Short mmCIF file of C-alpha atoms in Angstrom, two decimals:
data_model
loop_
_atom_site.label_atom_id
_atom_site.label_comp_id
_atom_site.label_asym_id
_atom_site.label_seq_id
_atom_site.Cartn_x
_atom_site.Cartn_y
_atom_site.Cartn_z
CA MET C 1 -8.57 -18.20 -73.92
CA THR C 2 -10.32 -14.84 -73.46
CA ASP C 3 -9.01 -10.63 -73.77
CA ALA C 4 -8.24 -10.51 -71.24
CA GLN C 5 -6.75 -13.76 -69.64
CA GLU C 6 -3.88 -12.54 -73.07
CA THR C 7 -3.74 -9.48 -71.90
CA ALA C 8 -3.34 -10.63 -68.43
CA ALA C 9 -0.47 -13.19 -69.88
CA ASP C 10 0.92 -10.97 -71.95
CA LEU C 11 1.82 -9.00 -68.78
CA ARG C 12 3.22 -12.23 -66.37
CA THR C 13 5.65 -12.03 -69.49
CA THR C 14 6.73 -8.52 -69.89
CA THR C 15 7.06 -7.93 -65.66
CA GLY C 16 7.78 -11.45 -64.80
CA GLY C 17 8.87 -13.83 -67.31
CA GLY C 18 10.97 -12.45 -70.03
CA PRO C 19 14.33 -13.89 -72.00
CA PRO C 20 16.21 -16.80 -70.59
CA ASP C 21 19.32 -15.75 -68.40
CA ASP C 22 21.63 -16.95 -70.99
CA VAL C 23 19.47 -14.49 -73.06
CA GLU C 24 20.27 -10.56 -73.08
CA LYS C 25 18.22 -8.02 -71.52
CA ALA C 26 17.90 -4.90 -73.95
CA PRO C 27 18.31 -2.10 -71.09
CA ILE C 28 15.18 -0.10 -70.15
CA PRO C 29 15.51 3.85 -71.18
CA LEU C 30 15.62 6.60 -67.97
CA LEU C 31 13.22 8.90 -68.95
CA GLU C 32 14.34 12.26 -69.63
CA PRO C 33 12.46 15.54 -69.31
CA ARG C 34 11.76 16.56 -72.54
CA GLU C 35 12.11 21.06 -71.97
CA GLY C 36 14.18 20.51 -68.24
CA ILE C 37 13.24 20.76 -65.50
CA PRO C 38 10.55 23.90 -65.43
CA PRO C 39 10.82 26.31 -62.17
CA VAL C 40 9.59 26.23 -59.27
CA VAL C 41 5.97 29.59 -59.67
CA ALA C 42 6.04 30.52 -55.31
CA ASP C 43 4.51 33.73 -56.39
CA GLU C 44 1.48 34.92 -57.74
CA ASP C 45 3.11 37.58 -61.02
CA ALA C 46 4.48 33.04 -62.25
CA LEU C 47 1.45 31.48 -61.33
CA ALA C 48 -0.92 34.12 -63.02
CA ARG C 49 1.16 33.35 -66.34
CA VAL C 50 1.14 29.21 -65.21
CA VAL C 51 -3.09 29.84 -65.04
CA ALA C 52 -3.04 31.47 -68.81
CA ALA C 53 -0.51 29.15 -70.59
CA PHE C 54 -2.87 25.99 -69.05
CA ALA C 55 -5.72 27.63 -70.08
CA ALA C 56 -4.86 28.01 -73.29
CA GLY C 57 -3.42 24.40 -73.66
CA THR C 58 -5.21 21.09 -75.22
CA GLY C 59 -6.31 17.94 -74.44
CA PRO C 60 -6.40 16.05 -70.51
CA VAL C 61 -3.75 17.35 -68.06
CA ALA C 62 -1.56 15.71 -66.10
CA VAL C 63 -2.14 16.52 -62.25
CA ASP C 64 -0.09 14.96 -58.99
CA ALA C 65 1.26 16.47 -55.38
CA GLU C 66 3.54 15.80 -53.04
CA ARG C 67 3.00 15.50 -49.53
CA ALA C 68 5.40 15.23 -46.08
CA SER C 69 3.63 12.40 -44.69
CA GLY C 70 5.69 11.34 -41.84
CA TYR C 71 7.48 14.94 -41.15
CA ARG C 72 3.99 17.62 -41.08
CA TYR C 73 0.57 17.35 -39.46
CA GLY C 74 -1.81 16.67 -41.96
CA GLN C 75 -1.45 16.23 -45.68
CA ARG C 76 -1.18 19.16 -47.38
CA ALA C 77 0.74 19.55 -51.12
CA TYR C 78 4.55 20.62 -50.62
CA LEU C 79 4.45 21.06 -54.66
CA VAL C 80 1.57 20.02 -57.29
CA GLN C 81 3.15 19.04 -60.29
CA LEU C 82 1.09 19.74 -64.18
CA ARG C 83 1.70 19.36 -68.09
CA ARG C 84 -0.61 19.39 -70.03
CA GLU C 85 -0.22 19.96 -74.63
CA GLY C 86 0.74 23.55 -75.61
CA ALA C 87 1.48 24.75 -72.39
CA GLY C 88 4.72 22.31 -71.21
CA SER C 89 5.36 21.65 -67.79
CA ALA C 90 4.86 23.11 -64.33
CA LEU C 91 6.18 22.64 -60.92
CA ILE C 92 3.83 25.15 -58.32
CA ASP C 93 4.82 25.48 -54.74
CA PRO C 94 1.83 25.98 -52.81
CA VAL C 95 3.62 27.36 -49.78
CA GLY C 96 4.23 30.26 -52.27
CA CYS C 97 1.02 30.22 -53.45
CA PRO C 98 -1.39 28.29 -51.37
CA ASP C 99 -4.79 29.57 -53.22
CA LEU C 100 -5.01 27.84 -56.72
CA SER C 101 -8.02 28.05 -57.67
CA ALA C 102 -7.58 30.59 -60.09
CA LEU C 103 -5.71 27.07 -61.53
CA GLY C 104 -8.32 24.40 -61.09
CA GLU C 105 -11.29 27.42 -62.14
CA ALA C 106 -9.34 27.41 -65.30
CA LEU C 107 -8.70 23.27 -65.52
CA SER C 108 -12.62 23.00 -64.84
CA SER C 109 -13.13 21.60 -68.36
CA ALA C 110 -10.09 19.67 -68.67
CA GLU C 111 -10.32 15.97 -67.92
CA TRP C 112 -7.73 15.36 -65.38
CA ILE C 113 -4.93 12.27 -65.29
CA LEU C 114 -4.43 11.09 -62.15
CA HIS C 115 -2.53 8.26 -60.52
CA ALA C 116 -4.16 6.35 -57.67
CA ALA C 117 -6.36 9.53 -57.40
CA THR C 118 -7.85 9.23 -54.15
CA GLN C 119 -4.15 9.83 -51.90
CA ASP C 120 -3.91 13.37 -53.82
CA LEU C 121 -7.49 14.89 -54.77
CA PRO C 122 -8.13 15.87 -50.64
CA CYS C 123 -4.84 17.68 -50.43
CA LEU C 124 -6.04 18.95 -53.83
CA ARG C 125 -9.07 20.29 -52.82
CA GLU C 126 -7.50 22.24 -49.60
CA ILE C 127 -5.75 24.22 -52.32
CA GLY C 128 -8.61 25.01 -54.30
CA MET C 129 -8.40 22.36 -57.20
CA VAL C 130 -11.51 20.38 -57.76
CA PRO C 131 -11.72 17.92 -60.52
CA THR C 132 -15.03 17.83 -62.85
CA SER C 133 -13.98 14.77 -65.02
CA LEU C 134 -10.74 12.84 -64.50
CA PHE C 135 -8.94 9.57 -65.27
CA ASP C 136 -7.32 7.18 -63.10
CA THR C 137 -4.13 6.00 -64.29
CA GLU C 138 -2.84 3.36 -60.71
CA LEU C 139 -6.40 2.21 -61.33
CA ALA C 140 -7.62 1.69 -64.75
CA GLY C 141 -4.05 -0.24 -64.51
CA ARG C 142 -6.01 -3.54 -61.23
CA LEU C 143 -9.16 -2.93 -63.73
CA ALA C 144 -6.90 -3.68 -67.07
CA GLY C 145 -5.31 -6.85 -64.71
CA PHE C 146 -1.47 -4.98 -64.45
CA PRO C 147 0.01 -7.58 -61.95
CA ARG C 148 1.70 -4.25 -60.53
CA VAL C 149 0.78 -1.03 -60.56
CA GLY C 150 2.61 1.61 -59.14
CA LEU C 151 3.95 4.45 -61.75
CA GLY C 152 7.11 3.12 -62.28
CA ALA C 153 6.17 -0.72 -62.58
CA MET C 154 3.24 0.89 -65.60
CA VAL C 155 5.99 3.21 -67.17
CA GLU C 156 8.32 0.83 -67.61
CA SER C 157 6.10 -2.43 -69.00
CA VAL C 158 3.29 -0.23 -70.89
CA LEU C 159 6.12 2.79 -72.10
CA GLY C 160 9.11 0.76 -72.22
CA TYR C 161 10.87 3.43 -69.71
CA ALA C 162 12.01 3.69 -66.06
CA LEU C 163 11.68 6.09 -63.75
CA GLU C 164 14.21 8.03 -61.36
CA LYS C 165 13.32 6.14 -58.42
CA GLY C 166 14.22 7.15 -54.24
CA HIS C 167 12.77 10.85 -53.25
CA SER C 168 9.13 9.22 -53.21
CA ALA C 169 8.88 9.29 -49.21
CA VAL C 170 11.40 11.92 -48.85
CA ASP C 171 10.22 15.77 -46.69
CA TRP C 172 8.16 17.70 -49.35
CA SER C 173 8.25 20.54 -47.07
CA THR C 174 12.00 21.20 -47.23
CA ARG C 175 12.92 24.93 -48.80
CA PRO C 176 14.56 25.17 -50.85
CA LEU C 177 13.50 21.65 -52.81
CA PRO C 178 16.92 19.90 -54.32
CA GLU C 179 17.29 19.84 -58.01
CA PRO C 180 17.07 15.84 -57.89
CA TRP C 181 13.97 16.17 -56.64
CA LEU C 182 12.43 18.92 -59.05
CA ARG C 183 13.55 16.55 -61.87
CA TYR C 184 11.56 13.66 -60.11
CA ALA C 185 8.94 15.15 -59.24
CA ALA C 186 8.76 16.68 -63.24
CA LEU C 187 8.86 13.22 -64.12
CA ASP C 188 6.02 12.11 -62.69
CA VAL C 189 3.18 13.99 -64.85
CA GLU C 190 5.44 13.57 -68.15
CA LEU C 191 4.40 10.75 -69.32
CA LEU C 192 0.81 10.46 -67.49
CA VAL C 193 -0.93 11.51 -71.17
CA ASP C 194 0.68 8.38 -72.78
CA LEU C 195 0.18 6.03 -70.25
CA ARG C 196 -3.21 7.41 -70.48
CA ASP C 197 -3.88 7.34 -74.24
CA ALA C 198 -2.08 3.20 -73.64
CA LEU C 199 -4.52 2.46 -71.04
CA GLU C 200 -7.08 3.62 -72.62
CA GLU C 201 -6.84 1.81 -75.54
CA GLU C 202 -6.59 -1.95 -73.57
CA LEU C 203 -9.62 -1.15 -71.32
CA ASP C 204 -11.24 -0.85 -74.18
CA ARG C 205 -9.94 -3.92 -75.69
CA GLN C 206 -10.62 -6.05 -72.63
CA GLY C 207 -14.29 -3.99 -72.92
CA LYS C 208 -13.74 -1.93 -69.57
CA LEU C 209 -13.72 0.50 -70.68
CA GLU C 210 -17.05 1.42 -69.18
CA TRP C 211 -16.77 0.49 -66.26
CA ALA C 212 -13.36 2.45 -66.00
CA ARG C 213 -15.26 4.88 -66.55
CA GLN C 214 -17.96 4.51 -63.85
CA GLU C 215 -15.62 3.75 -60.98
CA PHE C 216 -13.57 7.80 -62.31
CA ASP C 217 -17.11 9.55 -61.93
CA ALA C 218 -17.50 8.55 -59.20
CA ILE C 219 -14.41 9.46 -57.24
CA ALA C 220 -14.97 12.31 -58.84
CA ALA C 221 -18.07 13.37 -57.34
CA ALA C 222 -18.00 11.24 -53.98
CA PRO C 223 -17.90 14.12 -51.08
CA PRO C 224 -14.55 15.08 -48.85
CA ALA C 225 -14.42 12.68 -46.20
CA PRO C 226 -16.19 13.61 -43.15
CA PRO C 227 -14.06 13.77 -40.23
CA ARG C 228 -12.85 10.48 -38.42
CA LYS C 229 -14.78 9.87 -35.23
CA ASP C 230 -12.52 8.38 -32.59
CA PRO C 231 -9.80 8.93 -34.07
CA TRP C 232 -7.14 8.13 -31.47
CA ARG C 233 -9.27 4.83 -31.29
CA ARG C 234 -7.47 3.45 -34.26
CA THR C 235 -4.01 4.07 -32.74
CA SER C 236 -1.91 0.33 -33.72
CA GLY C 237 -1.96 -1.90 -31.20
CA MET C 238 -5.33 -0.94 -29.48
CA HIS C 239 -6.11 -4.35 -29.90
CA LYS C 240 -3.78 -5.09 -26.53
CA VAL C 241 -6.02 -2.32 -24.94
CA ARG C 242 -9.24 -4.35 -22.82
CA ARG C 243 -10.12 -2.36 -19.95
CA ARG C 244 -11.98 1.29 -19.87
CA ARG C 245 -9.37 3.16 -17.58
CA GLN C 246 -7.07 1.82 -20.11
CA MET C 247 -8.89 2.64 -23.51
CA ALA C 248 -8.97 6.24 -21.45
CA VAL C 249 -5.11 6.56 -20.93
CA VAL C 250 -4.68 5.79 -25.02
CA ARG C 251 -7.04 8.85 -25.43
CA GLU C 252 -5.72 11.12 -23.03
CA LEU C 253 -2.02 10.70 -24.81
CA TRP C 254 -3.35 10.37 -28.41
CA GLU C 255 -5.11 14.23 -28.31
CA SER C 256 -2.37 15.28 -25.85
CA ARG C 257 0.12 13.83 -29.23
CA ASP C 258 -2.04 15.59 -31.44
CA ARG C 259 -2.30 18.78 -30.61
CA ILE C 260 1.63 19.27 -30.70
CA ALA C 261 1.66 17.48 -33.73
CA GLN C 262 -0.63 20.38 -34.81
CA ARG C 263 1.31 23.39 -33.36
CA ARG C 264 4.64 22.40 -34.17
CA ASP C 265 3.31 21.28 -37.65
CA VAL C 266 5.30 17.70 -37.08
CA SER C 267 4.67 13.56 -38.13
CA PRO C 268 2.36 13.34 -34.33
CA GLY C 269 4.23 9.81 -34.71
CA LYS C 270 7.25 12.17 -34.77
CA VAL C 271 6.26 13.35 -31.06
CA LEU C 272 4.94 10.18 -29.01
CA GLY C 273 5.00 6.86 -31.15
CA ASP C 274 1.59 4.84 -30.74
CA ALA C 275 3.77 1.80 -29.18
CA ALA C 276 4.49 4.62 -26.03
CA ILE C 277 1.08 5.27 -26.27
CA VAL C 278 -0.35 1.84 -25.95
CA GLU C 279 2.89 0.74 -23.34
CA ALA C 280 1.61 3.45 -21.30
CA ALA C 281 -2.24 2.44 -21.45
CA LEU C 282 -1.15 -1.52 -20.59
CA ALA C 283 1.47 -0.37 -18.20
CA LEU C 284 -0.98 2.57 -15.89
CA PRO C 285 2.18 3.39 -14.73
CA ALA C 286 2.17 5.80 -10.63
CA ASN C 287 4.97 8.36 -11.41
CA VAL C 288 6.93 9.96 -14.17
CA HIS C 289 9.41 7.47 -13.21
CA ALA C 290 7.67 4.34 -14.04
CA LEU C 291 6.75 6.32 -17.13
CA GLN C 292 10.46 6.27 -18.21
CA ALA C 293 11.10 2.67 -17.14
CA LEU C 294 8.64 2.22 -19.80
CA PRO C 295 9.48 1.48 -24.20
CA GLY C 296 9.47 4.78 -25.63
CA TYR C 297 9.79 7.08 -22.93
CA GLY C 298 13.54 6.80 -22.05
CA GLN C 299 16.80 8.26 -21.54
CA ARG C 300 16.38 10.20 -24.74
CA MET C 301 12.83 11.79 -23.34
CA GLY C 302 13.81 14.83 -21.55
CA ARG C 303 12.00 15.41 -17.71
CA ARG C 304 9.65 18.24 -19.18
CA GLN C 305 8.44 16.20 -21.81
CA LEU C 306 7.41 12.72 -19.72
CA GLU C 307 5.83 15.77 -17.14
CA GLN C 308 2.81 16.15 -19.91
CA TRP C 309 2.45 13.07 -20.90
CA MET C 310 2.55 11.89 -17.72
CA ALA C 311 -0.16 13.90 -16.57
CA ALA C 312 -2.09 13.15 -19.66
CA VAL C 313 -1.56 9.27 -18.15
CA ASP C 314 -3.13 10.57 -13.98
CA ARG C 315 -5.92 12.92 -16.10
CA ALA C 316 -7.64 9.57 -17.27
CA LYS C 317 -6.42 7.97 -14.15
CA ALA C 318 -9.05 10.08 -12.33
CA LEU C 319 -11.68 10.27 -14.87
CA PRO C 320 -15.63 8.93 -12.79
CA GLU C 321 -16.61 5.87 -14.65
CA ASN C 322 -19.29 7.36 -16.49
CA ALA C 323 -16.78 9.67 -18.26
CA LEU C 324 -14.58 6.32 -19.73
CA PRO C 325 -14.96 5.68 -23.31
CA GLN C 326 -17.29 2.18 -24.21
CA PRO C 327 -15.42 -0.81 -25.91
CA GLY C 328 -15.66 -1.65 -29.47
CA ALA C 329 -17.32 1.02 -30.10
CA THR C 330 -16.85 0.54 -34.55
CA ALA C 331 -18.89 2.10 -36.84
CA ALA C 332 -22.77 1.42 -38.10
CA GLY C 333 -22.18 -1.67 -40.81
CA PRO C 334 -21.92 -5.70 -39.13
CA PRO C 335 -19.73 -6.64 -36.77
CA PRO C 336 -16.74 -8.04 -37.15
CA PRO C 337 -16.61 -11.19 -40.08
CA ARG C 338 -14.63 -13.90 -36.78
CA SER C 339 -17.36 -13.24 -35.20
CA TRP C 340 -20.24 -13.89 -37.25
CA ALA C 341 -20.03 -18.14 -36.46
CA ASP C 342 -21.16 -17.71 -32.95
CA LYS C 343 -23.60 -14.76 -33.44
CA ASP C 344 -25.12 -16.18 -37.11
CA PRO C 345 -23.44 -19.07 -38.62
CA ALA C 346 -26.28 -18.45 -41.50
CA ALA C 347 -25.23 -15.12 -42.02
CA ALA C 348 -20.94 -16.34 -41.46
CA ALA C 349 -22.13 -18.84 -44.52
CA ARG C 350 -23.39 -16.75 -46.51
CA LEU C 351 -20.22 -14.83 -46.26
CA ALA C 352 -18.08 -17.61 -46.63
CA ALA C 353 -19.89 -18.89 -49.68
CA ALA C 354 -19.69 -15.11 -51.61
CA ARG C 355 -16.30 -14.77 -50.82
CA THR C 356 -15.66 -17.96 -53.02
CA ALA C 357 -18.25 -17.01 -55.47
CA VAL C 358 -16.31 -13.12 -55.63
CA SER C 359 -12.07 -14.99 -55.49
CA ALA C 360 -13.99 -17.04 -58.65
CA LEU C 361 -15.01 -13.58 -60.66
CA ALA C 362 -12.46 -11.45 -59.92
CA GLU C 363 -10.01 -14.87 -61.43
CA GLU C 364 -11.90 -14.91 -64.46
CA LEU C 365 -12.15 -11.52 -64.89
CA ILE C 366 -8.70 -10.87 -64.42
CA LEU C 367 -8.36 -8.06 -61.78
CA PRO C 368 -8.46 -7.81 -58.28
CA GLN C 369 -11.24 -8.82 -55.71
CA GLU C 370 -12.12 -5.33 -54.86
CA ASN C 371 -12.38 -3.53 -57.30
CA LEU C 372 -14.75 -6.32 -58.15
CA ILE C 373 -16.81 -5.35 -55.35
CA THR C 374 -15.60 -3.68 -52.09
CA PRO C 375 -15.33 -6.16 -49.06
CA ASP C 376 -17.85 -4.10 -47.09
CA THR C 377 -20.70 -4.03 -49.70
CA VAL C 378 -20.90 -7.87 -49.62
CA ARG C 379 -19.89 -7.84 -45.83
CA ARG C 380 -23.47 -5.70 -45.48
CA LEU C 381 -25.55 -7.54 -47.68
CA CYS C 382 -24.61 -10.64 -45.69
CA TRP C 383 -24.82 -9.34 -42.95
CA GLU C 384 -28.74 -8.51 -43.94
CA PRO C 385 -29.91 -9.84 -47.17
CA PRO C 386 -32.98 -9.53 -49.14
CA GLN C 387 -35.83 -11.09 -48.45
CA ARG C 388 -35.87 -12.95 -51.89
CA LEU C 389 -32.92 -13.76 -53.11
CA GLU C 390 -33.71 -12.81 -56.35
CA PRO C 391 -31.53 -10.71 -59.04
CA ASP C 392 -33.29 -7.07 -58.93
CA ALA C 393 -34.36 -7.57 -55.31
CA VAL C 394 -29.59 -7.82 -55.10
CA ALA C 395 -29.20 -5.80 -57.63
CA GLN C 396 -31.16 -3.30 -55.02
CA ALA C 397 -29.22 -4.23 -52.52
CA LEU C 398 -25.84 -3.60 -53.84
CA ALA C 399 -27.07 -0.27 -55.00
CA ALA C 400 -28.04 0.60 -51.62
CA HIS C 401 -24.37 -0.10 -51.06
CA GLY C 402 -22.87 1.86 -53.53
CA ALA C 403 -21.63 -0.01 -56.33
CA ARG C 404 -21.49 1.01 -59.78
CA PRO C 405 -24.03 0.12 -61.72
CA TRP C 406 -20.85 -2.31 -64.08
CA GLN C 407 -20.44 -4.40 -60.94
CA ILE C 408 -24.07 -5.24 -60.11
CA GLU C 409 -24.38 -6.28 -63.74
CA GLN C 410 -20.52 -8.25 -62.84
CA VAL C 411 -21.23 -9.61 -59.64
CA THR C 412 -25.31 -10.14 -59.32
CA PRO C 413 -25.83 -13.25 -60.70
CA ALA C 414 -22.85 -15.03 -58.84
CA LEU C 415 -23.86 -13.71 -55.59
CA VAL C 416 -27.34 -15.04 -55.82
CA ARG C 417 -26.78 -18.46 -56.59
CA ALA C 418 -23.82 -17.84 -54.13
CA LEU C 419 -26.84 -16.77 -50.84
CA ALA C 420 -29.08 -19.39 -52.21
CA ALA C 421 -27.11 -21.99 -51.88
CA THR C 422 -26.84 -21.62 -48.36
CA VAL C 423 -30.80 -21.59 -47.42
#
C-alpha cells in the first residue's frame, strides 16, 4: 500500500469510520478565539494601525473574505479577516475602508493562506489585495485525498477542533454586523496557519508537495477572468428554450433584470427568478394578463413590475429576424460530448478510453479526477489529438491546453496508451 493509500485509509477511518456505536466518543472541543473578537476596522486611522501591525508581523498571513451572495448585486467583499503571527487577528469592513491596497502592499512578500482561494481572490482584487504567493488549504486537502474539504471538516479531522456553524450564508452587507457573525468570521482564520503547516507536512509525506506548489503558483499568476460573453445564456432552464424568438425573450428579460438589480444593489434572483424568465420565453404571453397567469408573476407582483416585464417581452417579439440571437452559440472548443458519437465516432471512442484511464489513475493516486487533469483538457485532447500519439506530442498538447508539469508527467503515459488503443 502506498503512502497516499495509507493516508486515505486513515482519513476514511477518522472521518467516516470511528469506534463502534457502543464506545463513547470523546467530544470535539469547540474552537475559541485566542484573543477574543477583534473590533471591526471601519475608518482610515484604524486601518493604518492594522497595516503597520501586519507589516511588522512574521510568517504567512491567513486571509478570508465574506460576501453577500444571494442578497446583493455582484460579488464584492463585505468583510475581510486576517491573522498573522505578531499581529493577531483583524476584521476589516470594506464598506468603510474600500481601498485596501496599502494592506495588500504591506503583505506582498508574505505567503497568503486561503481556503478555496479562487472564490475569494476576485473580491479581494477589487479592493486592492492581490497575493504574489499563496497556499490554498482546500486544494491541498483535495490533493492529499481528504474525503471532505470544507474548512470545518478539515479543521476537525486535521487539527481536532470544531468550528462554529450557521453563518456562512447570511447577509454580510448587514450593518452593524451581529457579534455571533463576527465571532464566526474571526474563527475562520484562527487556525488557517496551523492547518496549512499540517497539510504541507502531509503533502510532503505523500510526495505531492511539488504538485500543490505548481497549483498554487498557477492560481496566484492567473489573470482576472474576462467578462462572460452572452451571460444571459447561462439562465437556469435555458435548455428548454429552442426557438430564436424565445431566446430573444430570455435575453431581454435577463438584461432588464440585471439593470434593475444593479441599480437597486440586490441579487438578480430577488428581482425575478430564472424560472420565471424561462416561463415567459416559452409562453410568449400576449399581454400583462397572460403574463400574470404564468408561474413567477403572480398576485404578489405589482402592476408596474408586470408592465416592465411585459415591455421586455414585447421588445423581443418586435425584433426583426436578423436581430434574433443565434442558437447554440457556445464557447470555443469541442462540442458537447453527448453529440460526439454522431459527429465523430472515433473521437467519442478516444474520449471514453481517456476518461477510463484518468479515472483509474486518479483512484490510484487518491485525488479527484478534475484535479489530476481538467475534463475540458481531456475533451480538447480527444477531439483534436496530435498526429503522432507519442508521449512528447501528447505532453505538448496537454501543455498547450494549460496542464501543469506535474499533471503532464502523471497522465501522459496513461493517455498515450488509452488513445493508441482506439486506433
